Amino acid sequence: MRLSRYFLPISRETPKEADIVSHRLMLRAGMMRQEAAGIYAFLPLGHRVLQKVCQVVREEQNRAGAIEMLMPTIQSADLWRESGRYDDYGKEMLRIKDRHEREMLYGPTNEEMITDVFRSYVRSYKDLPLNLYHIQWKFRDEVRPRFGLMRGREFLMKDAYSFDVDQAGARHSYNKMFVAYLRTFARLGLKAIPMRADTGPIGGDLSHEFIILADTGESEVFCHKDFLDFDAPGEGVDFDDVAAMQGIFEKWTSLYAATSDMHDADAFGVLPEPAKVSARGIEVGHIFYFGTKYSEPMKAVVAGRDGAEKPVHMGSYGIGPSRLVAAIIEASHDDAGIIWPEAVAPFKVAILNLKQGGSETDAACEQLYRDLEAKRIDVLYHDLDERPGSKFATTDLIGIPWQIIVGPKGLAEGRVELKKRADGSRQLLTPADALAFLTQ
């Protein structure tokens, strides 16, 4: 993509309405625009990042055996009355009526709808286990939306729902999602710690929040320091191995870790002082097992091996990709701007022409641009006639992992400069070597 043909409304000013780093940088980098309180339009740069986050989430859900579908944003109030949650959910639910005066709602979550889908088609234990997920926009009418995407009203959510014939099977489904989440966040460059958590309006009796530590976190969290050295499960992990899944779960829950709602001061107090971590945290994922909470009142039953019908055991598993975009920025930035992990960067590399209009620099940049595109590498060519300092500032602000800096002095020696955004390190390479480095 040539910057001269791209839509990138950069702002040099710090937005007054933005209180935290991710909100400030997303507005300054032209990633999003506020349309109403807690509701944002994703502009092209932000949309590219959001799509890449979704792709990582999708790949790990598929790897764990979940099956993608898509449910609507608008739901019937009747389904929520069946489960008993319609009146319990509170003012966060946006309730509406259609032209026929039928009561509807803009879905904050999809337990009722997916249970209705399930009971319409599945009758036998032979069709289980089953895990269905979708990535869809949700709405929760927060009383005080703030911090940009961290506490907005409209947000993108990946929610998965598992169905099993009994508690043992449901526990394995829970463990599979637990492991899938560890892998997902690691691929996004985040160190996420699973912590015991309150189930809230979702319900159930087993729940974990996945928390990243950040100074701008919403609440205080407590954990053992050793979690920071744990490595996420590798790509070859076998999700069908019940013992392996349980083993990983036990390892990652063997040490103390809890949100403020579930904090046990006495249990935390017995840890050696150097092992105690008390910090602010950002929730990036939440998983629940809730048994027959929805299947029983909504009559989602299957015939077991003995022919008797029983309510299925269910769990739900949420990740907010739009919130994750902000969380990644909170965890990875510096004074100059965003530092994207390569997996979700809007572009992998930027070409900076330090003498726009110069025959030699133009020709070298054009050749690099064509070569990188031919290798299917996401590249942004900063081809505007601006001062070098302005080009550096823009590219650092939007966080592109690699910069190829093309200037007349370096070209005279047959070299370009390759800069790594994360640490600022630079190396002089021939254009061919720079291309080889970026495509290896």
Short mmCIF file of C-alpha atoms in Angstrom, two decimals, residues 105-404:
data_model
loop_
_atom_site.label_atom_id
_atom_site.label_comp_id
_atom_site.label_asym_id
_atom_site.label_seq_id
_atom_site.Cartn_x
_atom_site.Cartn_y
_atom_site.Cartn_z
CA LEU A 105 -32.66 -6.83 22.50
CA TYR A 106 -29.21 -6.06 21.16
CA GLY A 107 -27.30 -9.10 22.39
CA PRO A 108 -24.73 -8.64 25.14
CA THR A 109 -23.97 -12.40 24.93
CA ASN A 110 -25.43 -15.49 23.22
CA GLU A 111 -26.01 -18.31 25.71
CA GLU A 112 -29.76 -18.37 25.10
CA MET A 113 -29.56 -18.21 21.33
CA ILE A 114 -26.91 -20.91 20.99
CA THR A 115 -28.92 -23.15 23.35
CA ASP A 116 -31.93 -22.64 21.10
CA VAL A 117 -29.85 -23.55 18.04
CA PHE A 118 -28.53 -26.65 19.79
CA ARG A 119 -31.91 -27.97 20.98
CA SER A 120 -33.34 -27.57 17.49
CA TYR A 121 -30.94 -30.09 15.95
CA VAL A 122 -29.09 -32.25 18.47
CA ARG A 123 -30.88 -35.21 20.07
CA SER A 124 -28.27 -37.86 20.90
CA TYR A 125 -25.11 -38.21 22.93
CA LYS A 126 -23.52 -39.50 19.71
CA ASP A 127 -23.44 -35.91 18.41
CA LEU A 128 -21.38 -34.73 21.39
CA PRO A 129 -19.06 -33.17 22.33
CA LEU A 130 -19.77 -30.01 20.34
CA ASN A 131 -18.24 -26.55 20.53
CA LEU A 132 -19.69 -23.74 18.40
CA TYR A 133 -18.29 -20.22 18.23
CA HIS A 134 -18.76 -16.97 16.39
CA ILE A 135 -17.11 -13.56 16.19
CA GLN A 136 -19.85 -10.94 16.41
CA TRP A 137 -20.54 -7.41 17.61
CA LYS A 138 -22.09 -7.07 21.08
CA PHE A 139 -23.62 -4.16 22.96
CA ARG A 140 -23.67 -3.48 26.69
CA ASP A 141 -24.98 -0.10 27.77
CA GLU A 142 -22.23 0.84 30.21
CA VAL A 143 -23.26 3.67 32.53
CA ARG A 144 -19.86 5.36 32.08
CA PRO A 145 -18.09 4.19 28.93
CA ARG A 146 -14.45 5.28 29.07
CA PHE A 147 -10.89 4.42 28.15
CA GLY A 148 -11.72 3.95 24.47
CA LEU A 149 -12.04 0.29 23.54
CA MET A 150 -11.20 -0.86 27.06
CA ARG A 151 -14.70 -0.03 28.33
CA GLY A 152 -16.86 0.72 25.34
CA ARG A 153 -20.53 -0.03 24.75
CA GLU A 154 -20.22 -1.73 21.38
CA PHE A 155 -17.45 -4.31 21.02
CA LEU A 156 -16.41 -7.30 18.96
CA MET A 157 -16.54 -10.61 20.82
CA LYS A 158 -15.48 -14.15 20.07
CA ASP A 159 -17.77 -16.34 22.13
CA ALA A 160 -17.66 -20.12 22.05
CA TYR A 161 -20.17 -22.51 23.64
CA SER A 162 -19.47 -26.14 24.50
CA PHE A 163 -22.04 -28.93 24.88
CA ASP A 164 -21.25 -32.23 26.61
CA VAL A 165 -23.20 -35.20 27.84
CA ASP A 166 -21.82 -35.03 31.39
CA GLN A 167 -19.62 -33.08 33.76
CA ALA A 168 -16.47 -35.04 32.92
CA GLY A 169 -16.83 -34.26 29.23
CA ALA A 170 -17.61 -30.61 29.99
CA ARG A 171 -14.47 -30.37 32.09
CA HIS A 172 -12.37 -31.59 29.17
CA SER A 173 -14.03 -29.00 26.91
CA TYR A 174 -13.22 -26.34 29.51
CA ASN A 175 -9.60 -27.45 29.65
CA LYS A 176 -9.28 -27.37 25.86
CA MET A 177 -10.44 -23.76 25.75
CA PHE A 178 -8.17 -22.95 28.71
CA VAL A 179 -5.18 -24.22 26.68
CA ALA A 180 -6.37 -22.56 23.47
CA TYR A 181 -6.51 -19.23 25.30
CA LEU A 182 -2.97 -19.61 26.62
CA ARG A 183 -1.78 -20.21 23.06
CA THR A 184 -3.85 -17.36 21.61
CA PHE A 185 -2.52 -14.70 23.95
CA ALA A 186 1.07 -15.92 23.59
CA ARG A 187 0.78 -15.60 19.80
CA LEU A 188 -0.45 -12.04 20.29
CA GLY A 189 2.69 -11.21 22.27
CA LEU A 190 0.89 -11.13 25.63
CA LYS A 191 1.72 -12.82 28.93
CA ALA A 192 -1.77 -13.74 30.14
CA ILE A 193 -2.27 -15.27 33.58
CA PRO A 194 -5.43 -17.32 34.28
CA MET A 195 -7.01 -16.21 37.56
CA ARG A 196 -9.97 -17.48 39.53
CA ALA A 197 -12.85 -15.15 38.84
CA ASP A 198 -16.43 -14.35 39.70
CA THR A 199 -18.95 -15.74 37.21
CA GLY A 200 -21.15 -12.61 37.26
CA PRO A 201 -24.41 -12.62 35.26
CA ILE A 202 -23.21 -15.52 33.07
CA GLY A 203 -23.60 -17.93 35.99
CA GLY A 204 -21.87 -21.18 36.83
CA ASP A 205 -19.38 -22.44 39.38
CA LEU A 206 -16.03 -22.60 37.52
CA SER A 207 -14.53 -19.53 35.94
CA HIS A 208 -11.17 -18.05 35.01
CA GLU A 209 -10.22 -14.63 33.74
CA PHE A 210 -7.08 -14.28 31.64
CA ILE A 211 -5.26 -11.19 32.86
CA ILE A 212 -2.31 -9.24 31.50
CA LEU A 213 -0.46 -7.03 33.95
CA ALA A 214 -0.51 -3.33 33.03
CA ASP A 215 -0.34 -0.09 35.00
CA THR A 216 -3.59 1.07 33.42
CA GLY A 217 -5.48 -2.10 34.36
CA GLU A 218 -9.04 -1.79 35.63
CA SER A 219 -8.57 -3.61 38.92
CA GLU A 220 -5.98 -5.00 41.29
CA VAL A 221 -4.91 -8.61 40.81
CA PHE A 222 -2.73 -10.93 42.85
CA CYS A 223 -0.54 -13.81 41.71
CA HIS A 224 2.63 -15.80 42.22
CA LYS A 225 5.68 -14.37 40.45
CA ASP A 226 6.54 -17.70 38.80
CA PHE A 227 3.62 -17.29 36.39
CA LEU A 228 5.69 -14.71 34.54
CA ASP A 229 8.17 -17.44 33.56
CA PHE A 230 5.61 -20.03 32.38
CA ASP A 231 5.71 -20.86 28.66
CA ALA A 232 2.48 -21.33 26.74
CA PRO A 233 1.75 -24.82 25.33
CA GLY A 234 3.43 -25.50 21.99
CA GLU A 235 1.91 -25.90 18.57
CA GLY A 236 2.03 -29.70 18.79
CA VAL A 237 -0.21 -29.95 21.86
CA ASP A 238 -2.87 -32.68 21.50
CA PHE A 239 -6.29 -31.25 22.38
CA ASP A 240 -7.85 -34.73 22.34
CA ASP A 241 -5.52 -35.98 25.09
CA VAL A 242 -7.63 -35.67 28.23
CA ALA A 243 -4.71 -36.23 30.61
CA ALA A 244 -2.49 -33.72 28.79
CA MET A 245 -5.18 -31.04 28.89
CA GLN A 246 -5.80 -31.64 32.60
CA GLY A 247 -2.05 -31.55 33.25
CA ILE A 248 -1.65 -28.16 31.59
CA PHE A 249 -4.67 -26.84 33.50
CA GLU A 250 -3.23 -28.05 36.81
CA LYS A 251 0.17 -26.52 36.08
CA TRP A 252 -1.36 -23.11 35.31
CA THR A 253 -3.64 -23.21 38.35
CA SER A 254 -1.18 -24.69 40.84
CA LEU A 255 -0.01 -21.30 42.09
CA TYR A 256 -1.98 -18.46 43.62
CA ALA A 257 -3.71 -16.14 41.15
CA ALA A 258 -6.96 -14.27 41.71
CA THR A 259 -8.81 -11.14 40.75
CA SER A 260 -9.79 -8.70 43.47
CA ASP A 261 -13.31 -10.19 43.60
CA MET A 262 -11.91 -13.63 44.46
CA HIS A 263 -8.83 -12.56 46.44
CA ASP A 264 -8.03 -14.52 49.60
CA ALA A 265 -5.68 -12.34 51.62
CA ASP A 266 -4.74 -15.17 54.00
CA ALA A 267 -3.79 -17.57 51.21
CA PHE A 268 -1.83 -14.86 49.42
CA GLY A 269 -0.17 -13.84 52.68
CA VAL A 270 1.58 -17.17 53.20
CA LEU A 271 3.56 -16.80 49.96
CA PRO A 272 7.22 -15.79 50.32
CA GLU A 273 7.49 -12.04 49.93
CA PRO A 274 9.63 -12.17 46.74
CA ALA A 275 6.98 -14.39 45.12
CA LYS A 276 4.10 -11.97 45.65
CA VAL A 277 2.86 -9.92 42.71
CA SER A 278 0.22 -7.31 43.40
CA ALA A 279 -0.52 -5.24 40.31
CA ARG A 280 -3.13 -3.77 38.04
CA GLY A 281 -4.55 -6.10 35.42
CA ILE A 282 -6.50 -6.03 32.16
CA GLU A 283 -8.95 -8.84 31.44
CA VAL A 284 -8.45 -10.19 27.90
CA GLY A 285 -10.48 -13.39 28.14
CA HIS A 286 -13.04 -15.09 30.39
CA ILE A 287 -14.17 -18.73 30.43
CA PHE A 288 -17.04 -20.35 32.33
CA TYR A 289 -18.43 -23.79 33.04
CA PHE A 290 -22.07 -23.58 34.15
CA GLY A 291 -23.41 -27.10 33.85
CA THR A 292 -27.15 -27.20 33.11
CA LYS A 293 -27.93 -23.57 34.03
CA TYR A 294 -29.33 -22.88 30.55
CA SER A 295 -30.02 -26.34 29.15
CA GLU A 296 -32.37 -27.31 31.99
CA PRO A 297 -34.84 -24.40 31.82
CA MET A 298 -34.61 -24.29 28.02
CA LYS A 299 -34.98 -28.09 27.69
CA ALA A 300 -31.80 -28.67 25.70
CA VAL A 301 -31.59 -32.42 26.27
CA VAL A 302 -29.97 -35.42 24.60
CA ALA A 303 -30.63 -39.13 24.90
CA GLY A 304 -27.82 -40.90 26.73
CA ARG A 305 -26.47 -44.39 26.21
CA ASP A 306 -29.34 -45.73 28.31
CA GLY A 307 -31.93 -43.88 26.22
CA ALA A 308 -32.88 -41.49 29.01
CA GLU A 309 -32.95 -37.79 28.16
CA LYS A 310 -30.76 -35.47 30.22
CA PRO A 311 -29.89 -31.77 30.00
CA VAL A 312 -26.50 -31.17 28.38
CA HIS A 313 -23.62 -29.62 30.29
CA MET A 314 -22.45 -26.31 28.88
CA GLY A 315 -19.62 -23.79 29.07
CA SER A 316 -18.95 -20.45 27.43
CA TYR A 317 -15.66 -18.86 26.46
CA GLY A 318 -15.16 -15.20 25.54
CA ILE A 319 -12.37 -13.14 24.00
CA GLY A 320 -12.89 -9.53 22.93
CA PRO A 321 -10.79 -8.89 19.79
CA SER A 322 -11.58 -5.16 19.76
CA ARG A 323 -10.59 -4.89 23.42
CA LEU A 324 -7.46 -6.94 22.66
CA VAL A 325 -6.29 -4.32 20.17
CA ALA A 326 -6.21 -1.79 23.00
CA ALA A 327 -4.72 -4.26 25.48
CA ILE A 328 -1.82 -5.04 23.15
CA ILE A 329 -1.04 -1.32 22.90
CA GLU A 330 -1.18 -0.96 26.68
CA ALA A 331 1.36 -3.77 26.97
CA SER A 332 3.56 -2.71 24.04
CA HIS A 333 4.34 0.97 23.43
CA ASP A 334 6.93 3.66 24.11
CA ASP A 335 7.06 7.45 24.04
CA ALA A 336 7.12 7.47 20.24
CA GLY A 337 4.01 5.34 19.77
CA ILE A 338 2.78 1.78 19.33
CA ILE A 339 5.05 -1.28 19.07
CA TRP A 340 3.02 -4.00 17.34
CA PRO A 341 3.91 -7.69 17.57
CA GLU A 342 4.39 -8.90 14.00
CA ALA A 343 1.40 -11.25 14.22
CA VAL A 344 -1.07 -8.34 14.37
CA ALA A 345 0.84 -5.38 12.90
CA PRO A 346 -1.17 -3.56 10.20
CA PHE A 347 1.92 -3.78 7.98
CA LYS A 348 5.07 -5.79 8.58
CA VAL A 349 7.41 -3.27 6.99
CA ALA A 350 7.43 0.39 5.96
CA ILE A 351 9.59 1.83 3.20
CA LEU A 352 10.74 5.38 3.97
CA ASN A 353 12.00 7.36 0.99
CA LEU A 354 14.20 10.12 2.45
CA LYS A 355 14.43 11.97 -0.89
CA GLN A 356 11.06 11.74 -2.56
CA GLY A 357 11.45 12.74 -6.20
CA GLY A 358 15.10 11.70 -6.41
CA SER A 359 15.58 9.35 -9.34
CA GLU A 360 17.81 6.88 -7.52
CA THR A 361 15.87 6.76 -4.23
CA ASP A 362 12.53 6.58 -6.05
CA ALA A 363 13.75 3.71 -8.23
CA ALA A 364 15.16 1.78 -5.25
CA CYS A 365 11.96 2.24 -3.22
CA GLU A 366 9.76 1.21 -6.13
CA GLN A 367 11.80 -1.96 -6.66
CA LEU A 368 11.68 -2.85 -2.96
CA TYR A 369 7.95 -2.18 -2.91
CA ARG A 370 7.31 -4.47 -5.87
CA ASP A 371 9.58 -7.20 -4.48
CA LEU A 372 7.94 -7.17 -1.03
CA GLU A 373 4.45 -7.25 -2.53
CA ALA A 374 5.47 -10.17 -4.75
CA LYS A 375 6.51 -12.05 -1.60
CA ARG A 376 3.05 -11.28 -0.09
CA ILE A 377 4.52 -9.18 2.69
CA ASP A 378 2.28 -6.41 4.03
CA VAL A 379 4.20 -3.26 3.14
CA LEU A 380 3.44 0.45 3.47
CA TYR A 381 5.44 2.72 1.18
CA HIS A 382 5.70 6.22 2.67
CA ASP A 383 5.86 8.01 -0.66
CA LEU A 384 4.67 11.44 0.49
CA ASP A 385 6.92 14.47 0.00
CA GLU A 386 7.63 15.10 3.69
CA ARG A 387 10.72 15.75 5.79
CA PRO A 388 12.54 12.62 7.03
CA GLY A 389 11.72 13.52 10.65
CA SER A 390 8.02 13.55 9.86
CA LYS A 391 8.26 10.16 8.14
CA PHE A 392 10.11 8.66 11.11
CA ALA A 393 7.53 10.05 13.54
CA THR A 394 4.58 8.69 11.57
CA THR A 395 6.07 5.22 11.18
CA ASP A 396 7.05 5.00 14.84
CA LEU A 397 3.62 6.21 15.93
CA ILE A 398 1.71 3.55 14.00
CA GLY A 399 4.11 0.87 15.20
CA ILE A 400 5.21 -0.95 12.06
CA PRO A 401 7.75 -3.60 13.19
CA TRP A 402 10.37 -2.95 10.46
CA GLN A 403 11.43 0.16 8.56
CA ILE A 404 13.53 0.18 5.40
#
